[in-house]
PDB file of N, CA and C in Angstrom:
ATOM      1  N   UNK A   1      -9.869 -30.143 -10.534  1.00 84.00           N
ATOM      2  CA  UNK A   1      -9.279 -28.978  -9.895  1.00 84.00           C
ATOM      3  C   UNK A   1      -9.571 -29.020  -8.401  1.00 84.00           C
ATOM      4  N   UNK A   2      -8.555 -28.774  -7.611  1.00 92.00           N
ATOM      5  CA  UNK A   2      -8.716 -28.716  -6.165  1.00 92.00           C
ATOM      6  C   UNK A   2      -9.503 -27.473  -5.789  1.00 92.00           C
ATOM      7  N   UNK A   3     -10.412 -27.653  -4.836  1.00 97.00           N
ATOM      8  CA  UNK A   3     -11.206 -26.531  -4.340  1.00 97.00           C
ATOM      9  C   UNK A   3     -10.963 -26.383  -2.843  1.00 97.00           C
ATOM     10  N   UNK A   4     -10.707 -25.146  -2.445  1.00 98.00           N
ATOM     11  CA  UNK A   4     -10.449 -24.833  -1.040  1.00 98.00           C
ATOM     12  C   UNK A   4     -11.406 -23.740  -0.595  1.00 98.00           C
ATOM     13  N   UNK A   5     -11.899 -23.863   0.630  1.00 98.00           N
ATOM     14  CA  UNK A   5     -12.588 -22.754   1.269  1.00 98.00           C
ATOM     15  C   UNK A   5     -11.804 -22.410   2.529  1.00 98.00           C
ATOM     16  N   UNK A   6     -11.906 -21.170   2.936  1.00 98.00           N
ATOM     17  CA  UNK A   6     -11.168 -20.744   4.107  1.00 98.00           C
ATOM     18  C   UNK A   6     -11.951 -19.746   4.935  1.00 98.00           C
ATOM     19  N   UNK A   7     -11.545 -19.661   6.193  1.00 98.00           N
ATOM     20  CA  UNK A   7     -12.084 -18.660   7.111  1.00 98.00           C
ATOM     21  C   UNK A   7     -10.888 -17.998   7.774  1.00 98.00           C
ATOM     22  N   UNK A   8     -10.889 -16.667   7.793  1.00 98.00           N
ATOM     23  CA  UNK A   8      -9.841 -15.935   8.497  1.00 98.00           C
ATOM     24  C   UNK A   8     -10.467 -15.119   9.621  1.00 98.00           C
ATOM     25  N   UNK A   9      -9.791 -15.110  10.770  1.00 96.00           N
ATOM     26  CA  UNK A   9     -10.283 -14.351  11.923  1.00 96.00           C
ATOM     27  C   UNK A   9      -9.146 -14.149  12.917  1.00 96.00           C
ATOM     28  N   UNK A  10      -8.861 -12.906  13.251  1.00 93.00           N
ATOM     29  CA  UNK A  10      -7.870 -12.623  14.285  1.00 93.00           C
ATOM     30  C   UNK A  10      -8.580 -12.069  15.521  1.00 93.00           C
ATOM     31  N   UNK A  11      -7.850 -11.936  16.590  1.00 90.00           N
ATOM     32  CA  UNK A  11      -8.437 -11.488  17.858  1.00 90.00           C
ATOM     33  C   UNK A  11      -9.106 -10.117  17.705  1.00 90.00           C
ATOM     34  N   UNK A  12      -8.389  -9.164  17.108  1.00 86.00           N
ATOM     35  CA  UNK A  12      -8.943  -7.812  16.952  1.00 86.00           C
ATOM     36  C   UNK A  12      -9.946  -7.742  15.805  1.00 86.00           C
ATOM     37  N   UNK A  13      -9.831  -8.675  14.863  1.00 76.00           N
ATOM     38  CA  UNK A  13     -10.754  -8.682  13.731  1.00 76.00           C
ATOM     39  C   UNK A  13     -10.488  -7.584  12.731  1.00 76.00           C
ATOM     40  N   UNK A  14      -9.232  -7.145  12.681  1.00 84.00           N
ATOM     41  CA  UNK A  14      -8.925  -6.053  11.758  1.00 84.00           C
ATOM     42  C   UNK A  14      -7.819  -6.508  10.795  1.00 84.00           C
ATOM     43  N   UNK A  15      -6.605  -6.105  11.007  1.00 93.00           N
ATOM     44  CA  UNK A  15      -5.533  -6.261  10.028  1.00 93.00           C
ATOM     45  C   UNK A  15      -5.237  -7.707   9.627  1.00 93.00           C
ATOM     46  N   UNK A  16      -4.892  -8.555  10.583  1.00 94.00           N
ATOM     47  CA  UNK A  16      -4.474  -9.916  10.234  1.00 94.00           C
ATOM     48  C   UNK A  16      -5.590 -10.717   9.560  1.00 94.00           C
ATOM     49  N   UNK A  17      -6.829 -10.460   9.923  1.00 95.00           N
ATOM     50  CA  UNK A  17      -7.958 -11.143   9.286  1.00 95.00           C
ATOM     51  C   UNK A  17      -7.910 -10.919   7.778  1.00 95.00           C
ATOM     52  N   UNK A  18      -7.720  -9.683   7.375  1.00 95.00           N
ATOM     53  CA  UNK A  18      -7.775  -9.335   5.951  1.00 95.00           C
ATOM     54  C   UNK A  18      -6.468  -9.630   5.222  1.00 95.00           C
ATOM     55  N   UNK A  19      -5.346  -9.496   5.915  1.00 96.00           N
ATOM     56  CA  UNK A  19      -4.063  -9.843   5.283  1.00 96.00           C
ATOM     57  C   UNK A  19      -3.995 -11.345   5.026  1.00 96.00           C
ATOM     58  N   UNK A  20      -4.484 -12.146   5.963  1.00 97.00           N
ATOM     59  CA  UNK A  20      -4.496 -13.600   5.775  1.00 97.00           C
ATOM     60  C   UNK A  20      -5.402 -13.975   4.605  1.00 97.00           C
ATOM     61  N   UNK A  21      -6.563 -13.341   4.510  1.00 97.00           N
ATOM     62  CA  UNK A  21      -7.496 -13.607   3.406  1.00 97.00           C
ATOM     63  C   UNK A  21      -6.822 -13.312   2.071  1.00 97.00           C
ATOM     64  N   UNK A  22      -6.174 -12.169   1.978  1.00 97.00           N
ATOM     65  CA  UNK A  22      -5.498 -11.766   0.745  1.00 97.00           C
ATOM     66  C   UNK A  22      -4.411 -12.763   0.362  1.00 97.00           C
ATOM     67  N   UNK A  23      -3.610 -13.201   1.337  1.00 97.00           N
ATOM     68  CA  UNK A  23      -2.531 -14.140   1.044  1.00 97.00           C
ATOM     69  C   UNK A  23      -3.057 -15.506   0.614  1.00 97.00           C
ATOM     70  N   UNK A  24      -4.106 -15.991   1.249  1.00 98.00           N
ATOM     71  CA  UNK A  24      -4.680 -17.276   0.827  1.00 98.00           C
ATOM     72  C   UNK A  24      -5.141 -17.188  -0.628  1.00 98.00           C
ATOM     73  N   UNK A  25      -5.824 -16.122  -0.954  1.00 98.00           N
ATOM     74  CA  UNK A  25      -6.323 -15.947  -2.332  1.00 98.00           C
ATOM     75  C   UNK A  25      -5.172 -15.816  -3.329  1.00 98.00           C
ATOM     76  N   UNK A  26      -4.159 -15.048  -2.952  1.00 97.00           N
ATOM     77  CA  UNK A  26      -3.016 -14.812  -3.834  1.00 97.00           C
ATOM     78  C   UNK A  26      -2.270 -16.108  -4.157  1.00 97.00           C
ATOM     79  N   UNK A  27      -1.952 -16.890  -3.122  1.00 97.00           N
ATOM     80  CA  UNK A  27      -1.145 -18.085  -3.338  1.00 97.00           C
ATOM     81  C   UNK A  27      -1.954 -19.242  -3.912  1.00 97.00           C
ATOM     82  N   UNK A  28      -3.239 -19.304  -3.646  1.00 97.00           N
ATOM     83  CA  UNK A  28      -4.082 -20.315  -4.290  1.00 97.00           C
ATOM     84  C   UNK A  28      -4.154 -20.028  -5.787  1.00 97.00           C
ATOM     85  N   UNK A  29      -4.313 -18.763  -6.143  1.00 96.00           N
ATOM     86  CA  UNK A  29      -4.391 -18.381  -7.555  1.00 96.00           C
ATOM     87  C   UNK A  29      -3.103 -18.761  -8.279  1.00 96.00           C
ATOM     88  N   UNK A  30      -1.956 -18.535  -7.632  1.00 95.00           N
ATOM     89  CA  UNK A  30      -0.669 -18.900  -8.239  1.00 95.00           C
ATOM     90  C   UNK A  30      -0.588 -20.396  -8.536  1.00 95.00           C
ATOM     91  N   UNK A  31      -1.245 -21.207  -7.708  1.00 93.00           N
ATOM     92  CA  UNK A  31      -1.236 -22.660  -7.875  1.00 93.00           C
ATOM     93  C   UNK A  31      -2.373 -23.150  -8.768  1.00 93.00           C
ATOM     94  N   UNK A  32      -3.211 -22.228  -9.236  1.00 94.00           N
ATOM     95  CA  UNK A  32      -4.338 -22.615 -10.075  1.00 94.00           C
ATOM     96  C   UNK A  32      -5.456 -23.306  -9.300  1.00 94.00           C
ATOM     97  N   UNK A  33      -5.593 -22.948  -8.040  1.00 96.00           N
ATOM     98  CA  UNK A  33      -6.587 -23.557  -7.158  1.00 96.00           C
ATOM     99  C   UNK A  33      -7.767 -22.612  -6.981  1.00 96.00           C
ATOM    100  N   UNK A  34      -8.958 -23.169  -7.044  1.00 96.00           N
ATOM    101  CA  UNK A  34     -10.166 -22.382  -6.776  1.00 96.00           C
ATOM    102  C   UNK A  34     -10.297 -22.227  -5.268  1.00 96.00           C
ATOM    103  N   UNK A  35     -10.450 -20.999  -4.811  1.00 98.00           N
ATOM    104  CA  UNK A  35     -10.575 -20.738  -3.370  1.00 98.00           C
ATOM    105  C   UNK A  35     -11.635 -19.675  -3.119  1.00 98.00           C
ATOM    106  N   UNK A  36     -12.337 -19.861  -2.021  1.00 98.00           N
ATOM    107  CA  UNK A  36     -13.304 -18.871  -1.537  1.00 98.00           C
ATOM    108  C   UNK A  36     -12.994 -18.684  -0.059  1.00 98.00           C
ATOM    109  N   UNK A  37     -12.848 -17.426   0.363  1.00 98.00           N
ATOM    110  CA  UNK A  37     -12.451 -17.146   1.743  1.00 98.00           C
ATOM    111  C   UNK A  37     -13.448 -16.201   2.400  1.00 98.00           C
ATOM    112  N   UNK A  38     -13.899 -16.620   3.565  1.00 97.00           N
ATOM    113  CA  UNK A  38     -14.801 -15.828   4.399  1.00 97.00           C
ATOM    114  C   UNK A  38     -13.966 -15.173   5.487  1.00 97.00           C
ATOM    115  N   UNK A  39     -14.205 -13.893   5.740  1.00 97.00           N
ATOM    116  CA  UNK A  39     -13.519 -13.232   6.853  1.00 97.00           C
ATOM    117  C   UNK A  39     -14.513 -12.996   7.987  1.00 97.00           C
ATOM    118  N   UNK A  40     -14.043 -13.285   9.184  1.00 95.00           N
ATOM    119  CA  UNK A  40     -14.854 -13.052  10.380  1.00 95.00           C
ATOM    120  C   UNK A  40     -14.096 -12.027  11.210  1.00 95.00           C
ATOM    121  N   UNK A  41     -14.419 -10.772  10.952  1.00 89.00           N
ATOM    122  CA  UNK A  41     -13.682  -9.688  11.586  1.00 89.00           C
ATOM    123  C   UNK A  41     -14.564  -8.771  12.392  1.00 89.00           C
ATOM    124  N   UNK A  42     -14.068  -7.557  12.568  1.00 85.00           N
ATOM    125  CA  UNK A  42     -14.786  -6.577  13.379  1.00 85.00           C
ATOM    126  C   UNK A  42     -16.123  -6.185  12.750  1.00 85.00           C
ATOM    127  N   UNK A  43     -16.287  -6.426  11.470  1.00 86.00           N
ATOM    128  CA  UNK A  43     -17.540  -6.117  10.767  1.00 86.00           C
ATOM    129  C   UNK A  43     -18.478  -7.325  10.722  1.00 86.00           C
ATOM    130  N   UNK A  44     -18.139  -8.381  11.454  1.00 91.00           N
ATOM    131  CA  UNK A  44     -18.944  -9.601  11.417  1.00 91.00           C
ATOM    132  C   UNK A  44     -18.455 -10.516  10.307  1.00 91.00           C
ATOM    133  N   UNK A  45     -19.326 -11.386   9.819  1.00 95.00           N
ATOM    134  CA  UNK A  45     -18.956 -12.315   8.751  1.00 95.00           C
ATOM    135  C   UNK A  45     -19.110 -11.607   7.411  1.00 95.00           C
ATOM    136  N   UNK A  46     -18.006 -11.573   6.653  1.00 95.00           N
ATOM    137  CA  UNK A  46     -18.012 -10.964   5.326  1.00 95.00           C
ATOM    138  C   UNK A  46     -17.662 -12.037   4.298  1.00 95.00           C
ATOM    139  N   UNK A  47     -18.247 -11.920   3.114  1.00 96.00           N
ATOM    140  CA  UNK A  47     -18.037 -12.904   2.047  1.00 96.00           C
ATOM    141  C   UNK A  47     -18.425 -14.303   2.527  1.00 96.00           C
ATOM    142  N   UNK A  48     -19.590 -14.380   3.157  1.00 97.00           N
ATOM    143  CA  UNK A  48     -20.061 -15.645   3.736  1.00 97.00           C
ATOM    144  C   UNK A  48     -19.995 -16.764   2.689  1.00 97.00           C
ATOM    145  N   UNK A  49     -19.412 -17.876   3.102  1.00 98.00           N
ATOM    146  CA  UNK A  49     -19.319 -19.042   2.224  1.00 98.00           C
ATOM    147  C   UNK A  49     -20.685 -19.691   2.075  1.00 98.00           C
ATOM    148  N   UNK A  50     -21.030 -20.045   0.862  1.00 98.00           N
ATOM    149  CA  UNK A  50     -22.284 -20.783   0.652  1.00 98.00           C
ATOM    150  C   UNK A  50     -22.078 -22.223   1.110  1.00 98.00           C
ATOM    151  N   UNK A  51     -23.154 -22.869   1.498  1.00 97.00           N
ATOM    152  CA  UNK A  51     -23.038 -24.263   1.910  1.00 97.00           C
ATOM    153  C   UNK A  51     -22.579 -25.113   0.733  1.00 97.00           C
ATOM    154  N   UNK A  52     -22.970 -24.740  -0.483  1.00 97.00           N
ATOM    155  CA  UNK A  52     -22.531 -25.482  -1.668  1.00 97.00           C
ATOM    156  C   UNK A  52     -21.016 -25.396  -1.830  1.00 97.00           C
ATOM    157  N   UNK A  53     -20.440 -24.203  -1.654  1.00 98.00           N
ATOM    158  CA  UNK A  53     -18.981 -24.046  -1.760  1.00 98.00           C
ATOM    159  C   UNK A  53     -18.277 -24.884  -0.702  1.00 98.00           C
ATOM    160  N   UNK A  54     -18.825 -24.907   0.506  1.00 98.00           N
ATOM    161  CA  UNK A  54     -18.245 -25.710   1.586  1.00 98.00           C
ATOM    162  C   UNK A  54     -18.322 -27.189   1.231  1.00 98.00           C
ATOM    163  N   UNK A  55     -19.495 -27.632   0.776  1.00 97.00           N
ATOM    164  CA  UNK A  55     -19.692 -29.047   0.447  1.00 97.00           C
ATOM    165  C   UNK A  55     -18.775 -29.505  -0.683  1.00 97.00           C
ATOM    166  N   UNK A  56     -18.513 -28.637  -1.646  1.00 97.00           N
ATOM    167  CA  UNK A  56     -17.686 -28.983  -2.808  1.00 97.00           C
ATOM    168  C   UNK A  56     -16.187 -28.884  -2.527  1.00 97.00           C
ATOM    169  N   UNK A  57     -15.810 -28.262  -1.417  1.00 97.00           N
ATOM    170  CA  UNK A  57     -14.391 -28.054  -1.110  1.00 97.00           C
ATOM    171  C   UNK A  57     -13.703 -29.371  -0.754  1.00 97.00           C
ATOM    172  N   UNK A  58     -12.452 -29.484  -1.210  1.00 97.00           N
ATOM    173  CA  UNK A  58     -11.630 -30.642  -0.872  1.00 97.00           C
ATOM    174  C   UNK A  58     -11.025 -30.491   0.515  1.00 97.00           C
ATOM    175  N   UNK A  59     -10.817 -29.249   0.924  1.00 98.00           N
ATOM    176  CA  UNK A  59     -10.211 -28.974   2.229  1.00 98.00           C
ATOM    177  C   UNK A  59     -10.635 -27.578   2.683  1.00 98.00           C
ATOM    178  N   UNK A  60     -10.637 -27.398   3.997  1.00 98.00           N
ATOM    179  CA  UNK A  60     -10.969 -26.108   4.611  1.00 98.00           C
ATOM    180  C   UNK A  60      -9.732 -25.596   5.344  1.00 98.00           C
ATOM    181  N   UNK A  61      -9.424 -24.322   5.142  1.00 98.00           N
ATOM    182  CA  UNK A  61      -8.343 -23.687   5.898  1.00 98.00           C
ATOM    183  C   UNK A  61      -8.966 -22.718   6.887  1.00 98.00           C
ATOM    184  N   UNK A  62      -8.698 -22.943   8.171  1.00 98.00           N
ATOM    185  CA  UNK A  62      -9.066 -21.979   9.200  1.00 98.00           C
ATOM    186  C   UNK A  62      -7.781 -21.234   9.556  1.00 98.00           C
ATOM    187  N   UNK A  63      -7.630 -20.007   9.091  1.00 98.00           N
ATOM    188  CA  UNK A  63      -6.502 -19.150   9.448  1.00 98.00           C
ATOM    189  C   UNK A  63      -7.033 -18.224  10.533  1.00 98.00           C
ATOM    190  N   UNK A  64      -6.953 -18.703  11.763  1.00 97.00           N
ATOM    191  CA  UNK A  64      -7.657 -18.036  12.853  1.00 97.00           C
ATOM    192  C   UNK A  64      -6.808 -17.970  14.126  1.00 97.00           C
ATOM    193  N   UNK A  65      -7.105 -16.957  14.919  1.00 96.00           N
ATOM    194  CA  UNK A  65      -6.510 -16.802  16.252  1.00 96.00           C
ATOM    195  C   UNK A  65      -7.599 -16.795  17.312  1.00 96.00           C
ATOM    196  N   UNK A  66      -8.802 -17.120  16.908  1.00 94.00           N
ATOM    197  CA  UNK A  66      -9.964 -17.093  17.786  1.00 94.00           C
ATOM    198  C   UNK A  66     -10.940 -18.161  17.298  1.00 94.00           C
ATOM    199  N   UNK A  67     -12.087 -18.254  17.904  1.00 94.00           N
ATOM    200  CA  UNK A  67     -13.067 -19.257  17.508  1.00 94.00           C
ATOM    201  C   UNK A  67     -13.697 -18.922  16.157  1.00 94.00           C
ATOM    202  N   UNK A  68     -14.009 -19.964  15.401  1.00 95.00           N
ATOM    203  CA  UNK A  68     -14.704 -19.805  14.127  1.00 95.00           C
ATOM    204  C   UNK A  68     -16.199 -19.790  14.407  1.00 95.00           C
ATOM    205  N   UNK A  69     -16.874 -18.739  13.977  1.00 94.00           N
ATOM    206  CA  UNK A  69     -18.332 -18.651  14.141  1.00 94.00           C
ATOM    207  C   UNK A  69     -19.000 -19.664  13.220  1.00 94.00           C
ATOM    208  N   UNK A  70     -20.025 -20.297  13.715  1.00 95.00           N
ATOM    209  CA  UNK A  70     -20.813 -21.261  12.933  1.00 95.00           C
ATOM    210  C   UNK A  70     -19.938 -22.373  12.352  1.00 95.00           C
ATOM    211  N   UNK A  71     -19.035 -22.878  13.176  1.00 96.00           N
ATOM    212  CA  UNK A  71     -18.078 -23.917  12.763  1.00 96.00           C
ATOM    213  C   UNK A  71     -18.766 -25.202  12.307  1.00 96.00           C
ATOM    214  N   UNK A  72     -19.965 -25.444  12.791  1.00 96.00           N
ATOM    215  CA  UNK A  72     -20.681 -26.674  12.445  1.00 96.00           C
ATOM    216  C   UNK A  72     -20.957 -26.784  10.941  1.00 96.00           C
ATOM    217  N   UNK A  73     -20.894 -25.675  10.208  1.00 97.00           N
ATOM    218  CA  UNK A  73     -21.094 -25.720   8.751  1.00 97.00           C
ATOM    219  C   UNK A  73     -20.016 -26.555   8.062  1.00 97.00           C
ATOM    220  N   UNK A  74     -18.892 -26.762   8.743  1.00 97.00           N
ATOM    221  CA  UNK A  74     -17.747 -27.443   8.150  1.00 97.00           C
ATOM    222  C   UNK A  74     -17.581 -28.879   8.652  1.00 97.00           C
ATOM    223  N   UNK A  75     -18.622 -29.412   9.276  1.00 95.00           N
ATOM    224  CA  UNK A  75     -18.570 -30.780   9.808  1.00 95.00           C
ATOM    225  C   UNK A  75     -18.202 -31.754   8.695  1.00 95.00           C
ATOM    226  N   UNK A  76     -17.412 -32.754   9.041  1.00 94.00           N
ATOM    227  CA  UNK A  76     -17.008 -33.828   8.130  1.00 94.00           C
ATOM    228  C   UNK A  76     -16.066 -33.373   7.016  1.00 94.00           C
ATOM    229  N   UNK A  77     -15.487 -32.187   7.119  1.00 97.00           N
ATOM    230  CA  UNK A  77     -14.527 -31.720   6.116  1.00 97.00           C
ATOM    231  C   UNK A  77     -13.107 -31.864   6.669  1.00 97.00           C
ATOM    232  N   UNK A  78     -12.143 -32.055   5.773  1.00 97.00           N
ATOM    233  CA  UNK A  78     -10.738 -32.021   6.174  1.00 97.00           C
ATOM    234  C   UNK A  78     -10.403 -30.570   6.483  1.00 97.00           C
ATOM    235  N   UNK A  79      -9.790 -30.333   7.653  1.00 97.00           N
ATOM    236  CA  UNK A  79      -9.518 -28.969   8.096  1.00 97.00           C
ATOM    237  C   UNK A  79      -8.041 -28.795   8.430  1.00 97.00           C
ATOM    238  N   UNK A  80      -7.465 -27.727   7.901  1.00 98.00           N
ATOM    239  CA  UNK A  80      -6.135 -27.285   8.299  1.00 98.00           C
ATOM    240  C   UNK A  80      -6.338 -26.018   9.113  1.00 98.00           C
ATOM    241  N   UNK A  81      -5.883 -26.041  10.367  1.00 97.00           N
ATOM    242  CA  UNK A  81      -6.040 -24.853  11.218  1.00 97.00           C
ATOM    243  C   UNK A  81      -4.671 -24.280  11.528  1.00 97.00           C
ATOM    244  N   UNK A  82      -4.486 -23.014  11.178  1.00 98.00           N
ATOM    245  CA  UNK A  82      -3.228 -22.298  11.406  1.00 98.00           C
ATOM    246  C   UNK A  82      -3.550 -20.908  11.939  1.00 98.00           C
ATOM    247  N   UNK A  83      -2.556 -20.251  12.499  1.00 97.00           N
ATOM    248  CA  UNK A  83      -2.739 -18.881  12.954  1.00 97.00           C
ATOM    249  C   UNK A  83      -2.684 -17.904  11.791  1.00 97.00           C
ATOM    250  N   UNK A  84      -3.300 -16.759  11.956  1.00 97.00           N
ATOM    251  CA  UNK A  84      -3.288 -15.773  10.877  1.00 97.00           C
ATOM    252  C   UNK A  84      -1.867 -15.306  10.557  1.00 97.00           C
ATOM    253  N   UNK A  85      -1.017 -15.163  11.574  1.00 96.00           N
ATOM    254  CA  UNK A  85       0.340 -14.674  11.326  1.00 96.00           C
ATOM    255  C   UNK A  85       1.133 -15.643  10.462  1.00 96.00           C
ATOM    256  N   UNK A  86       0.866 -16.944  10.597  1.00 97.00           N
ATOM    257  CA  UNK A  86       1.542 -17.942   9.762  1.00 97.00           C
ATOM    258  C   UNK A  86       1.191 -17.729   8.286  1.00 97.00           C
ATOM    259  N   UNK A  87      -0.069 -17.434   8.011  1.00 97.00           N
ATOM    260  CA  UNK A  87      -0.509 -17.209   6.635  1.00 97.00           C
ATOM    261  C   UNK A  87       0.028 -15.877   6.100  1.00 97.00           C
ATOM    262  N   UNK A  88       0.080 -14.873   6.956  1.00 97.00           N
ATOM    263  CA  UNK A  88       0.606 -13.570   6.542  1.00 97.00           C
ATOM    264  C   UNK A  88       2.091 -13.703   6.188  1.00 97.00           C
ATOM    265  N   UNK A  89       2.839 -14.482   6.994  1.00 97.00           N
ATOM    266  CA  UNK A  89       4.276 -14.656   6.748  1.00 97.00           C
ATOM    267  C   UNK A  89       4.551 -15.528   5.536  1.00 97.00           C
ATOM    268  N   UNK A  90       3.789 -16.619   5.356  1.00 96.00           N
ATOM    269  CA  UNK A  90       4.070 -17.568   4.278  1.00 96.00           C
ATOM    270  C   UNK A  90       2.787 -18.248   3.806  1.00 96.00           C
ATOM    271  N   UNK A  91       2.025 -17.521   3.013  1.00 96.00           N
ATOM    272  CA  UNK A  91       0.772 -18.055   2.490  1.00 96.00           C
ATOM    273  C   UNK A  91       0.963 -19.256   1.591  1.00 96.00           C
ATOM    274  N   UNK A  92       2.073 -19.292   0.875  1.00 96.00           N
ATOM    275  CA  UNK A  92       2.362 -20.408  -0.022  1.00 96.00           C
ATOM    276  C   UNK A  92       2.493 -21.710   0.762  1.00 96.00           C
ATOM    277  N   UNK A  93       3.168 -21.659   1.885  1.00 97.00           N
ATOM    278  CA  UNK A  93       3.355 -22.853   2.726  1.00 97.00           C
ATOM    279  C   UNK A  93       2.002 -23.361   3.237  1.00 97.00           C
ATOM    280  N   UNK A  94       1.123 -22.457   3.589  1.00 97.00           N
ATOM    281  CA  UNK A  94      -0.209 -22.843   4.070  1.00 97.00           C
ATOM    282  C   UNK A  94      -0.990 -23.558   2.975  1.00 97.00           C
ATOM    283  N   UNK A  95      -0.939 -23.021   1.753  1.00 97.00           N
ATOM    284  CA  UNK A  95      -1.631 -23.666   0.635  1.00 97.00           C
ATOM    285  C   UNK A  95      -1.051 -25.050   0.387  1.00 97.00           C
ATOM    286  N   UNK A  96       0.267 -25.180   0.459  1.00 97.00           N
ATOM    287  CA  UNK A  96       0.901 -26.493   0.251  1.00 97.00           C
ATOM    288  C   UNK A  96       0.467 -27.500   1.329  1.00 97.00           C
ATOM    289  N   UNK A  97       0.393 -27.045   2.577  1.00 97.00           N
ATOM    290  CA  UNK A  97      -0.068 -27.922   3.661  1.00 97.00           C
ATOM    291  C   UNK A  97      -1.505 -28.384   3.402  1.00 97.00           C
ATOM    292  N   UNK A  98      -2.333 -27.475   2.916  1.00 97.00           N
ATOM    293  CA  UNK A  98      -3.726 -27.825   2.618  1.00 97.00           C
ATOM    294  C   UNK A  98      -3.788 -28.862   1.498  1.00 97.00           C
ATOM    295  N   UNK A  99      -2.966 -28.696   0.487  1.00 96.00           N
ATOM    296  CA  UNK A  99      -2.935 -29.654  -0.621  1.00 96.00           C
ATOM    297  C   UNK A  99      -2.510 -31.036  -0.153  1.00 96.00           C
ATOM    298  N   UNK A 100      -1.609 -31.086   0.817  1.00 95.00           N
ATOM    299  CA  UNK A 100      -1.174 -32.380   1.381  1.00 95.00           C
ATOM    300  C   UNK A 100      -2.346 -33.114   2.016  1.00 95.00           C
ATOM    301  N   UNK A 101      -3.256 -32.381   2.630  1.00 93.00           N
ATOM    302  CA  UNK A 101      -4.433 -33.010   3.244  1.00 93.00           C
ATOM    303  C   UNK A 101      -5.380 -33.620   2.206  1.00 93.00           C
ATOM    304  N   UNK A 102      -5.296 -33.153   0.979  1.00 86.00           N
ATOM    305  CA  UNK A 102      -6.176 -33.641  -0.089  1.00 86.00           C
ATOM    306  C   UNK A 102      -5.718 -34.978  -0.650  1.00 86.00           C
ATOM    307  N   UNK A 103      -4.477 -35.350  -0.377  1.00 79.00           N
ATOM    308  CA  UNK A 103      -3.918 -36.584  -0.958  1.00 79.00           C
ATOM    309  C   UNK A 103      -4.422 -37.817  -0.244  1.00 79.00           C
TER     310      UNK A 103
END
């Protein structure tokens, strides 16, 4: 089973951060993919990814419009970086792009 971890973060750290998180989870579930998503918003880091989840992931999705806090945790991982609005508009396409990186 493919495993994905993700980080979502928008400039304001409010709406798009959480909408992107929801869409990643929704479309990964439809594909039968295990996903864990951390949000870095106005409340700080929520649902912090464990290092084990990061290490076991086949790919990382950064759905961000700003810098990822503690990015070094994802060193040596395949990363797909997209804007939050792209994920909000078409989360399915983002998941498909991530799966392509796993091949």
